[in-house]
XYZ file of N, CA and C in Angstrom:
825
model
N 117.091 98.946 55.068
C 116.893 97.148 56.240
C 115.750 96.428 55.943
N 115.300 95.394 55.734
C 113.857 95.117 55.592
C 112.877 95.030 56.688
N 111.371 95.751 56.908
C 110.770 96.213 57.725
C 109.866 95.030 58.028
N 110.605 94.575 59.104
C 110.079 93.011 59.698
C 109.447 93.234 61.402
N 108.866 92.115 61.664
C 108.210 92.506 63.105
C 108.102 91.029 63.646
N 109.042 90.862 65.380
C 109.314 89.673 65.580
C 107.513 89.424 66.407
N 106.452 89.186 65.838
C 105.350 88.563 66.776
C 106.023 88.437 68.516
N 104.983 88.734 69.081
C 104.884 88.000 70.199
C 104.399 86.621 71.174
N 105.281 85.890 70.873
C 105.156 84.412 70.987
C 105.009 83.957 73.058
N 105.271 84.511 73.693
C 105.023 84.071 75.115
C 103.548 85.066 75.600
N 103.300 86.005 75.065
C 101.910 86.655 75.064
C 100.974 85.587 75.473
N 100.072 85.900 76.903
C 99.172 84.318 76.981
C 99.524 83.333 77.992
N 100.828 83.695 77.858
C 101.065 82.752 78.973
C 102.672 82.751 79.637
N 103.108 84.030 79.455
C 104.292 83.893 80.724
C 103.923 85.565 80.843
N 103.174 86.161 80.201
C 102.225 87.241 80.502
C 101.094 87.887 79.959
N 100.094 88.377 80.254
C 99.639 88.663 79.409
C 99.544 88.853 78.264
N 97.982 88.407 77.787
C 98.139 88.911 76.134
C 96.903 89.966 75.317
N 96.326 90.423 76.683
C 95.871 91.809 76.003
C 96.523 93.227 76.809
N 96.257 94.155 76.529
C 97.438 95.040 76.615
C 96.714 95.621 77.979
N 95.602 96.199 78.494
C 94.839 97.111 79.974
C 95.238 95.838 80.678
N 94.981 94.169 80.300
C 94.929 93.573 81.747
C 96.863 93.670 82.103
N 97.965 93.198 80.727
C 98.989 93.420 80.843
C 99.674 94.851 81.895
N 98.933 95.662 81.842
C 99.423 96.919 82.378
C 98.793 96.796 83.607
N 97.424 96.111 83.705
C 97.573 95.963 85.404
C 98.456 95.135 86.050
N 98.930 94.203 85.394
C 99.738 93.297 86.211
C 100.967 93.965 86.410
N 101.317 94.630 85.419
C 102.580 95.634 85.590
C 102.557 96.670 86.555
N 101.478 97.204 86.997
C 101.066 98.605 87.658
C 100.842 97.641 89.423
N 100.612 96.310 89.390
C 100.439 95.996 90.378
C 101.698 95.140 91.110
N 102.219 94.676 90.142
C 103.893 94.554 90.286
C 104.746 95.327 90.424
N 104.742 96.624 90.017
C 104.875 98.441 90.776
C 105.361 98.402 92.333
N 103.889 98.242 92.004
C 102.871 99.333 93.537
C 103.592 97.945 94.776
N 104.345 97.492 94.637
C 104.297 95.508 95.307
C 105.701 96.235 95.722
N 106.575 96.305 95.310
C 107.777 97.047 95.044
C 108.512 98.495 95.343
N 109.551 98.857 95.994
C 110.146 99.927 96.255
C 110.952 100.335 94.867
N 110.344 100.989 93.858
C 111.282 101.070 91.984
C 112.262 102.377 92.570
N 112.399 102.407 93.676
C 114.118 103.750 94.188
C 115.161 102.566 93.868
N 116.505 103.330 92.653
C 117.582 102.645 92.823
C 118.155 102.091 93.575
N 119.320 101.666 94.054
C 119.797 100.843 94.816
C 121.294 101.001 94.470
N 121.812 101.668 93.419
C 122.917 101.509 93.065
C 123.000 103.157 92.488
N 123.355 103.781 92.615
C 123.532 105.513 92.505
C 124.984 105.597 92.178
N 124.665 107.009 91.300
C 126.279 107.274 90.613
C 127.211 106.054 90.254
N 126.776 105.306 89.507
C 127.837 104.115 88.926
C 127.250 104.051 88.298
N 128.346 103.418 86.952
C 127.385 102.691 85.800
C 127.114 101.037 85.582
N 125.872 101.491 85.299
C 125.626 99.841 85.212
C 126.039 99.426 83.730
N 126.343 98.152 84.014
C 127.484 97.196 82.838
C 126.404 96.631 82.197
N 125.117 96.038 83.392
C 124.542 95.134 82.320
C 124.194 94.237 83.974
N 123.309 92.977 83.907
C 122.642 92.195 84.707
C 122.144 91.040 84.276
N 121.483 89.780 85.223
C 121.309 88.911 85.175
C 120.025 88.776 85.309
N 119.096 88.544 84.666
C 117.543 88.496 84.882
C 116.731 87.414 84.285
N 115.642 86.985 85.064
C 115.222 85.822 85.290
C 113.867 86.338 84.029
N 113.574 85.254 83.165
C 112.578 85.117 82.298
C 111.335 84.356 82.215
N 111.084 83.698 83.679
C 109.987 83.164 84.511
C 108.311 83.960 83.825
N 107.378 83.443 83.925
C 106.062 84.002 84.314
C 106.122 85.314 85.035
N 105.130 85.972 84.572
C 105.701 87.086 85.904
C 105.132 87.124 87.206
N 103.972 85.835 87.170
C 103.899 86.263 88.724
C 104.881 85.204 89.294
N 105.754 84.682 88.817
C 106.714 84.231 89.204
C 108.179 84.638 89.652
N 108.691 85.246 88.335
C 109.694 85.927 88.595
C 109.634 87.221 88.253
N 108.683 88.127 88.030
C 108.423 89.249 87.726
C 109.338 90.604 88.399
N 108.932 90.066 89.963
C 109.440 90.906 91.130
C 111.141 90.761 90.647
N 111.408 89.842 90.557
C 113.118 89.368 90.224
C 113.648 90.210 89.470
N 113.217 90.075 88.309
C 113.521 90.736 87.204
C 113.295 92.587 87.036
N 111.913 92.538 87.829
C 112.214 94.242 88.150
C 112.990 94.540 88.738
N 113.560 93.861 90.044
C 114.851 94.088 90.485
C 115.776 94.748 90.080
N 115.977 94.621 89.015
C 117.430 94.451 88.188
C 116.387 96.056 86.972
N 115.438 95.752 86.443
C 115.369 96.738 85.164
C 114.624 97.802 86.524
N 114.648 97.928 87.406
C 113.973 99.757 87.938
C 115.788 99.988 88.021
N 116.852 99.710 88.253
C 118.009 100.698 88.185
C 118.183 100.883 87.219
N 117.269 100.797 86.065
C 117.237 101.391 84.644
C 116.665 102.823 84.875
N 115.431 103.099 85.473
C 114.924 103.827 85.376
C 115.142 105.806 84.530
N 116.396 105.876 85.712
C 116.958 107.104 85.137
C 117.841 107.032 84.068
N 118.657 105.869 83.223
C 119.739 106.065 82.662
C 119.288 105.775 81.289
N 120.395 106.192 80.328
C 119.990 105.734 79.098
C 121.209 105.014 78.327
N 121.286 104.380 77.892
C 121.734 103.334 76.120
C 121.029 103.839 75.287
N 121.927 103.329 73.889
C 122.028 103.400 72.969
C 121.626 102.155 72.439
N 121.483 100.948 73.046
C 120.955 99.746 72.766
C 121.439 98.756 74.566
N 119.800 97.952 73.831
C 119.819 97.331 75.240
C 119.354 95.832 74.441
N 121.563 94.931 75.132
C 121.701 94.035 74.326
C 120.999 92.653 75.216
N 120.040 91.745 74.309
C 119.319 90.751 75.328
C 120.354 89.295 75.096
N 120.737 88.648 75.589
C 121.452 87.702 75.366
C 120.423 86.472 75.610
N 120.313 85.898 75.066
C 119.164 84.083 75.312
C 119.988 83.580 75.389
N 119.304 82.661 75.829
C 119.512 81.093 75.897
C 118.566 80.532 74.796
N 118.728 79.513 73.935
C 117.876 79.031 73.605
C 116.982 77.191 73.630
N 115.920 77.846 74.055
C 115.678 76.613 74.632
C 114.526 75.500 73.996
N 114.412 76.422 72.981
C 113.395 75.543 71.466
C 114.885 74.662 71.180
N 115.930 74.991 70.819
C 116.963 74.091 70.229
C 116.228 74.301 68.541
N 116.429 75.582 68.052
C 115.949 75.922 66.783
C 117.444 76.879 66.217
N 117.750 77.219 65.117
C 118.442 78.236 65.033
C 120.269 77.646 65.390
N 121.113 78.882 64.521
C 122.335 78.414 64.284
C 123.011 78.399 66.296
N 124.056 77.961 65.823
C 124.705 78.064 67.806
C 124.825 79.494 68.225
N 124.591 80.329 67.017
C 125.092 81.871 67.465
C 124.100 82.790 66.326
N 123.558 83.365 66.894
C 123.228 84.445 65.935
C 122.348 85.623 66.775
N 122.278 86.813 65.648
C 121.459 87.674 66.097
C 120.191 87.998 65.520
N 119.311 88.144 66.177
C 117.692 88.110 65.355
C 117.784 89.168 65.050
N 117.449 88.861 63.769
C 117.335 90.061 62.196
C 116.111 90.648 62.008
N 115.339 90.234 62.644
C 114.232 91.080 62.232
C 114.462 92.986 62.883
N 113.209 94.125 62.136
C 114.040 95.189 62.302
C 112.383 95.828 63.059
N 111.823 94.726 64.586
C 111.108 95.518 64.916
C 110.527 94.167 66.049
N 110.457 94.259 67.275
C 109.999 92.953 68.086
C 108.343 94.068 68.716
N 107.424 92.973 68.817
C 106.023 93.436 69.007
C 105.426 92.923 70.334
N 105.179 93.996 71.000
C 104.072 92.770 72.355
C 103.037 93.671 72.717
N 102.384 93.558 73.588
C 101.074 94.562 73.779
C 101.494 95.484 73.987
N 102.260 96.388 74.688
C 102.316 97.984 74.795
C 102.548 98.093 73.403
N 103.411 97.391 72.100
C 103.474 97.706 71.118
C 105.155 97.247 70.619
N 105.562 97.994 69.749
C 106.613 98.026 68.844
C 107.969 98.561 69.997
N 109.455 97.706 69.646
C 110.294 98.163 69.833
C 111.445 98.077 69.117
N 112.098 98.657 68.582
C 112.970 98.953 67.161
C 114.542 98.138 67.679
N 115.009 96.843 66.758
C 116.043 96.558 67.328
C 117.607 97.829 66.519
N 118.296 97.053 66.840
C 119.508 97.746 66.330
C 120.113 97.880 65.221
N 119.101 98.351 63.923
C 119.804 97.587 62.875
C 121.465 97.705 62.361
N 121.676 98.757 62.630
C 123.345 98.692 63.060
C 124.394 97.663 63.995
N 123.757 97.297 64.232
C 124.585 95.952 64.936
C 124.187 94.789 64.164
N 123.115 94.960 63.569
C 122.499 93.683 62.845
C 123.933 93.088 61.549
N 123.697 94.295 61.538
C 124.110 94.773 59.881
C 125.848 94.653 59.721
N 126.226 94.501 61.246
C 127.624 94.823 61.614
C 129.003 93.333 61.058
N 127.915 92.808 60.685
C 129.079 91.350 60.254
C 129.662 90.531 61.884
N 129.298 90.997 62.634
C 129.777 90.673 63.954
C 129.342 89.152 64.332
N 127.799 88.878 64.099
C 126.970 87.688 64.399
C 126.235 87.682 63.853
N 126.144 86.309 63.219
C 125.116 85.741 62.216
C 123.816 86.122 62.119
N 123.301 86.715 61.463
C 121.795 87.263 61.720
C 121.304 85.833 61.030
N 120.016 85.831 61.655
C 118.728 84.392 61.450
C 117.814 85.272 62.285
N 116.479 84.560 61.790
C 115.415 84.684 62.480
C 114.331 83.697 63.016
N 115.111 82.327 63.096
C 114.159 81.323 63.779
C 114.832 80.583 64.878
N 116.262 81.087 65.457
C 115.978 80.813 66.786
C 115.031 81.782 67.741
N 114.530 82.465 67.456
C 113.590 83.259 68.913
C 112.776 82.815 68.090
N 112.574 82.548 66.742
C 110.690 82.245 66.133
C 109.770 81.837 67.582
N 109.921 80.225 68.704
C 108.923 80.453 69.457
C 109.885 80.154 70.663
N 111.444 81.498 71.173
C 111.585 81.160 72.123
C 110.780 82.368 72.847
N 111.261 82.311 74.414
C 110.409 83.623 75.007
C 112.071 84.227 76.463
N 112.647 83.904 75.960
C 113.878 84.286 77.041
C 113.815 85.525 76.796
N 114.489 86.240 76.051
C 113.935 87.609 75.824
C 113.156 88.302 75.768
N 111.669 87.533 75.361
C 110.248 88.867 74.861
C 110.038 89.067 75.937
N 110.263 88.195 77.179
C 109.374 88.314 78.709
C 110.021 89.485 79.239
N 111.705 90.162 78.894
C 111.528 90.825 79.073
C 111.367 92.696 78.840
N 110.899 92.837 77.476
C 110.508 93.635 76.946
C 110.053 94.878 77.510
N 108.064 93.388 77.774
C 107.229 94.663 78.586
C 107.930 95.494 79.820
N 108.992 94.963 80.768
C 109.118 95.036 81.647
C 110.210 96.939 81.113
N 110.759 96.974 80.044
C 111.367 97.774 79.954
C 110.773 98.706 79.417
N 109.672 98.145 78.148
C 108.911 99.422 77.775
C 107.577 100.065 78.778
N 107.760 99.139 79.898
C 106.128 99.961 80.653
C 107.137 100.739 81.547
N 108.818 100.448 82.394
C 109.490 101.060 83.318
C 110.176 101.563 83.326
N 110.533 102.051 81.287
C 111.952 102.201 81.086
C 111.931 102.321 79.340
N 110.864 103.380 79.822
C 110.605 103.907 78.061
C 111.382 104.557 76.894
N 112.795 105.225 77.556
C 113.859 105.139 77.540
C 114.720 104.849 76.931
N 114.879 103.590 76.910
C 115.212 102.627 76.235
C 115.226 102.319 75.309
N 114.498 102.613 74.249
C 113.395 101.613 73.427
C 114.577 101.601 71.753
N 116.142 100.799 71.899
C 116.389 100.032 71.469
C 116.997 98.993 71.637
N 116.826 97.688 70.996
C 117.331 96.073 71.568
C 117.955 95.622 70.841
N 119.003 94.718 70.935
C 119.856 93.505 69.915
C 119.823 92.127 70.352
N 119.254 91.450 70.213
C 118.799 89.633 70.720
C 119.561 88.862 70.301
N 120.577 88.820 71.034
C 121.906 87.136 70.633
C 121.571 86.031 71.186
N 121.340 85.137 70.169
C 120.589 84.001 70.831
C 122.100 82.760 71.267
N 122.713 82.217 71.862
C 123.376 81.515 72.493
C 123.180 80.125 72.739
N 123.136 79.185 71.443
C 122.758 77.645 71.674
C 123.781 77.222 71.920
N 124.423 77.305 71.545
C 126.111 76.254 71.812
C 126.908 77.162 73.240
N 126.391 77.079 74.154
C 126.698 77.195 75.514
C 127.815 77.005 76.123
N 128.468 77.357 75.690
C 130.163 76.411 76.148
C 131.018 78.126 76.425
N 132.511 78.007 77.201
C 132.802 79.155 77.388
C 133.801 79.613 76.161
N 134.133 78.926 75.164
C 134.448 79.706 73.886
C 133.388 80.668 73.248
N 132.219 80.123 73.416
C 131.468 81.005 72.743
C 131.145 81.929 73.168
N 130.644 82.007 74.775
C 130.715 83.040 75.573
C 131.745 84.232 75.519
N 133.394 84.001 75.270
C 134.337 84.646 75.338
C 133.978 85.119 73.989
N 133.790 84.415 72.544
C 133.284 85.129 71.540
C 132.301 85.874 71.455
N 131.405 86.043 72.285
C 130.364 87.157 72.421
C 131.103 88.425 72.829
N 131.332 87.897 74.008
C 132.162 89.258 74.736
C 132.699 89.980 73.811
N 133.996 89.740 73.145
C 135.022 90.106 72.298
C 134.027 90.574 71.228
N 133.469 89.830 70.815
C 133.159 90.777 69.692
C 131.728 92.103 69.541
N 131.140 92.109 71.174
C 130.354 93.209 71.044
C 131.690 94.738 71.821
N 132.334 94.090 72.289
C 133.691 95.042 72.605
C 134.597 95.420 71.401
N 134.530 94.607 70.771
C 134.671 95.488 69.219
C 133.603 96.074 68.562
N 132.828 95.690 68.737
C 131.955 96.834 68.176
C 131.694 98.539 68.745
N 131.428 98.209 70.194
C 131.509 99.710 70.879
C 133.210 100.117 70.224
N 133.928 99.799 70.100
C 134.974 99.976 69.695
C 135.736 101.294 68.313
N 134.141 100.038 67.688
C 134.001 100.476 67.016
C 132.911 102.159 66.258
N 132.051 101.717 67.070
C 130.729 102.917 66.960
C 130.380 103.483 68.102
N 131.041 103.463 69.197
C 131.186 104.574 70.807
C 129.578 104.020 70.921
N 128.852 103.400 71.161
C 127.658 102.515 71.509
C 127.947 102.756 72.881
N 127.005 102.753 73.787
C 126.335 103.143 74.629
C 125.840 101.479 74.797
N 126.512 100.332 75.950
C 125.189 99.023 75.513
C 125.263 98.850 77.077
N 124.150 98.484 77.230
C 122.933 97.588 78.490
C 123.402 96.213 78.141
N 123.841 95.279 78.904
C 123.792 93.683 78.587
C 123.109 93.277 79.724
N 122.386 92.425 79.139
C 121.204 91.494 79.903
C 121.538 89.510 79.630
N 122.068 89.657 80.789
C 121.592 87.864 80.367
C 120.574 87.101 80.628
N 120.114 86.706 80.175
C 118.656 86.551 80.054
C 118.740 84.949 80.700
N 118.622 84.388 81.813
C 118.736 83.346 82.875
C 117.984 82.994 83.493
N 117.308 81.593 84.330
C 116.602 81.198 84.955
C 117.427 80.590 85.894
N 117.672 79.799 87.228
C 118.830 79.298 87.840
C 118.108 77.733 88.298
N 118.565 77.057 88.752
C 118.371 75.562 88.878
C 116.997 75.504 88.296
N 116.310 74.497 88.243
C 115.118 73.808 87.838
C 114.734 72.410 88.071
N 113.382 72.325 88.881
C 112.720 71.491 89.163
C 112.907 70.768 90.053
N 113.727 70.732 91.493
C 114.147 69.910 92.313
C 113.470 70.790 93.760
N 113.717 69.749 94.895
C 113.174 70.876 96.131
C 114.049 72.258 96.394
N 113.206 73.534 97.223
C 114.504 74.380 97.114
C 115.274 74.035 97.633
N 115.479 73.486 98.993
C 116.837 73.391 99.606
C 118.089 73.306 98.594
N 117.434 71.966 97.847
C 118.734 71.494 97.019
C 118.696 72.020 95.914
N 117.753 72.988 95.398
C 118.601 74.234 94.351
C 119.502 75.381 94.677
N 119.519 75.351 96.002
C 119.710 76.290 96.770
C 121.278 76.426 96.702
N 121.538 75.134 96.930
C 122.896 74.391 97.480
C 123.445 74.327 96.096
N 123.065 73.922 94.962
C 123.594 73.393 93.643
C 123.394 75.381 93.194
N 122.424 75.992 93.015
C 122.886 77.707 92.729
C 124.133 77.998 93.259
N 124.531 78.194 95.135
C 125.581 78.240 95.600
C 126.513 78.506 95.147
N 127.108 77.403 93.938
C 128.290 76.180 93.763
C 128.321 77.915 92.429
N 127.301 77.595 91.564
C 127.606 79.071 90.187
C 127.723 80.108 90.995
N 126.662 80.682 91.789
C 126.556 81.629 92.298
C 128.339 82.270 92.672
N 128.549 81.396 93.527
C 130.518 82.149 93.553
C 131.597 82.220 92.886
N 130.728 81.403 91.957
C 132.298 81.691 90.568
C 131.449 83.099 89.876
N 130.458 83.445 89.861
C 130.123 84.285 89.299
C 130.105 85.552 90.008
N 130.142 86.065 91.082
C 130.506 87.011 92.046
C 132.441 86.594 92.022
N 133.035 86.149 91.871
C 134.265 86.730 92.042
C 134.789 86.248 90.535
N 133.709 86.470 89.191
C 134.198 86.606 87.903
C 135.087 85.649 87.460
N 134.997 84.377 87.811
C 135.825 83.388 87.642
C 134.634 82.621 86.054
N 134.975 82.993 85.196
C 133.994 82.763 83.368
C 134.099 81.258 83.666
N 134.802 80.882 83.325
C 135.015 79.393 83.000
C 134.889 78.313 84.054
N 134.703 79.074 85.389
C 134.413 78.059 86.665
C 133.023 77.865 86.288
N 132.678 79.372 85.966
C 131.115 78.660 86.106
C 130.200 77.748 85.104
N 131.137 77.787 84.256
C 130.755 76.617 83.109
C 131.118 75.404 83.943
N 132.541 75.225 85.060
C 132.365 73.778 85.141
C 132.092 73.363 86.563
N 131.609 74.684 86.899
C 130.740 74.554 88.505
C 129.238 73.786 88.149
N 128.571 74.131 86.551
C 127.257 73.952 86.390
C 127.557 72.471 85.694
N 128.059 71.746 85.151
C 128.729 70.647 84.910
C 128.521 69.495 86.560
N 129.298 70.222 86.742
C 130.284 69.699 88.276
C 129.113 68.949 89.161
N 128.512 69.860 89.209
C 127.466 70.362 90.107
C 125.636 69.955 89.844
N 125.853 69.280 88.061
C 124.540 69.109 87.394
C 123.604 70.166 87.828
N 123.432 71.477 87.710
C 123.047 72.597 88.119
C 122.279 73.048 86.614
N 120.831 73.147 86.577
C 120.284 73.342 84.980
C 120.036 74.889 85.181
N 120.998 75.962 84.610
C 120.650 77.221 84.845
C 121.095 76.839 82.973
N 120.003 77.758 82.901
C 119.702 77.653 81.134
C 119.981 78.956 80.450
N 120.635 79.374 81.306
C 121.387 80.671 80.353
C 122.527 80.760 81.121
N 123.362 79.601 80.932
C 124.455 79.646 81.536
C 125.851 79.935 80.217
N 125.443 80.403 78.770
C 125.895 80.799 77.448
C 125.783 82.491 78.203
N 124.833 82.688 78.070
C 124.222 84.079 78.747
C 125.652 84.973 79.714
N 125.101 84.393 80.569
C 125.806 84.353 82.091
C 127.200 85.323 81.919
N 127.911 83.701 81.378
C 129.592 83.716 81.073
C 129.900 84.207 80.302
N 129.286 84.765 78.973
C 129.200 86.183 78.354
C 129.335 87.824 79.252
N 128.204 87.297 79.468
C 128.303 88.630 80.476
C 129.470 88.814 81.612
N 129.707 87.747 81.937
C 131.009 88.080 82.826
C 132.053 88.414 82.111
N 132.607 87.561 81.342
C 133.428 88.427 80.309
C 133.868 89.488 79.768
N 132.462 90.362 79.560
C 132.304 90.861 78.603
C 132.275 91.732 79.868
N 131.715 91.641 81.408
C 132.401 93.024 82.360
C 133.426 92.821 82.860
N 134.443 92.057 82.389
C 135.965 91.575 83.413
C 136.311 92.409 81.973
N 136.231 92.426 80.921
C 136.903 93.298 80.064
C 136.581 95.122 80.142
N 135.732 95.155 80.490
C 135.583 96.537 80.584
C 136.633 97.543 81.640
N 136.152 97.269 82.309
C 137.377 98.255 83.253
C 137.811 97.130 84.460
N 138.939 97.685 85.814
C 139.533 96.428 86.345
C 138.791 96.879 87.576
N 137.748 97.514 87.878
C 137.111 98.023 89.121
C 135.729 97.875 88.883
N 135.102 96.136 88.868
C 133.758 95.754 88.678
C 133.186 95.457 89.990
N 131.668 96.536 90.478
C 131.329 95.845 91.421
C 129.518 94.814 90.958
N 129.827 93.467 91.406
C 128.517 92.453 91.459
C 127.795 92.402 93.046
N 126.531 92.462 92.553
C 125.598 92.511 93.992
C 123.984 91.442 92.827
N 123.825 90.476 94.134
C 122.699 90.153 93.920
C 121.254 91.141 93.813
N 120.779 91.006 93.654
C 119.275 92.067 94.053
C 118.131 91.178 94.274
N 118.201 90.298 93.754
C 116.757 89.451 94.567
C 116.696 87.793 94.254
N 116.368 87.277 95.104
C 116.531 85.659 94.482
C 115.754 85.010 95.655
N 114.497 83.961 94.529
C 113.690 83.442 95.206
C 113.635 82.105 94.470
N 112.157 81.613 94.747
C 111.836 80.578 93.611
C 110.729 80.282 93.603
N 110.128 79.673 92.519
C 108.423 79.460 92.017
C 107.596 78.832 93.336
N 108.109 77.695 94.151
C 107.647 77.179 95.477
C 106.972 78.687 96.160
N 107.849 79.550 96.038
C 106.739 80.556 97.135
C 106.239 81.565 96.433
N 105.341 81.109 94.868
C 103.813 80.974 94.409
C 103.347 80.413 94.594
N 103.148 79.168 94.051
C 102.921 77.815 94.031
C 103.021 76.864 95.188
N 103.002 76.430 96.048
C 103.863 75.039 96.973
C 104.289 74.195 96.273
N 105.812 74.033 95.995
C 106.020 72.745 95.391
C 106.727 72.131 96.141
N 107.691 71.174 96.363
C 108.808 70.161 96.699
C 110.283 70.520 94.691
N 109.230 71.133 93.878
C 110.059 70.687 92.431
C 109.723 72.200 92.095
N 110.970 73.390 92.318
C 110.713 74.523 92.155
C 111.946 75.283 91.279
N 111.377 76.294 90.505
C 112.474 77.049 89.455
C 112.990 78.485 90.548
N 114.218 77.906 90.891
C 114.647 79.210 91.252
C 115.118 80.768 90.184
N 115.401 81.519 91.268
C 115.345 83.242 90.089
C 116.029 83.807 90.656
N 117.189 84.676 90.086
C 118.024 84.814 90.759
C 118.714 86.467 90.016
N 118.247 87.923 90.435
C 118.909 88.964 89.582
C 119.953 89.609 90.305
N 120.949 90.027 88.951
C 122.499 90.390 89.720
C 122.231 91.274 88.664
N 123.189 92.213 89.669
C 123.569 93.835 88.691
C 125.280 93.890 88.300
N 125.667 94.295 87.464
C 127.104 94.565 87.112
C 127.560 96.422 86.809
N 128.515 96.879 88.009
C 128.154 97.803 87.759
C 129.834 98.725 88.237
N 130.140 99.559 87.475
C 131.581 100.010 87.701
C 131.657 100.632 89.397
N 132.536 100.388 90.067
C 132.696 100.754 91.861
C 132.896 102.424 91.378
């Protein structure tokens, strides 16, 4: 496979562009939290992680990332929405490496070339939803150094089922140990109380593993969850895994807690694990 590097596009906007400044921010973020895992002795299958600027959603994202500190996987699969409108309806990024101010992280070339997803470089060309998660992984979980980024632009139930089933098929063929992250923020640009009420309608479906119900709740209550496709794919993937799956909210908040505003973006971090 040709050596190609996906250059950072979110650095300097969602997190610091300079390495020293980024490390300082991550140090402060880690120091502000209890980094001891809360889920012990169970296999973590995946999670929902927000992807906003670190000053807003960093602590919520880290509430999931810290659960992985002592764990090992062959590949971290990041399911990304497509904010830019660029690229195929469903694709896997085909760069051999991703770059952040902390260095290079390798892509899973075996998964890229497995034929289960269309290969594409354009969907993530200007997209931030996967990239912002990488420095957190690199800094707090350096043992997790291989990724696969799947962009779900067609965010409906059938596509989500296809993603989950393709990942299950890949595991059956390769015996790879995958961790699956659904990158998503929750309701956008409404008062905090309104957004929380809207998000609750979606959370009720997530917590009961009602995959199709997630999409229905988003449409019925007009909830602007930007990563509804990745969330549904993760849910269907976990449902297929084993019969006894636990799901827990790790962290919940909104941008108005940082900058006071009547128009906020909501962030929720969740974890899925074997009971």
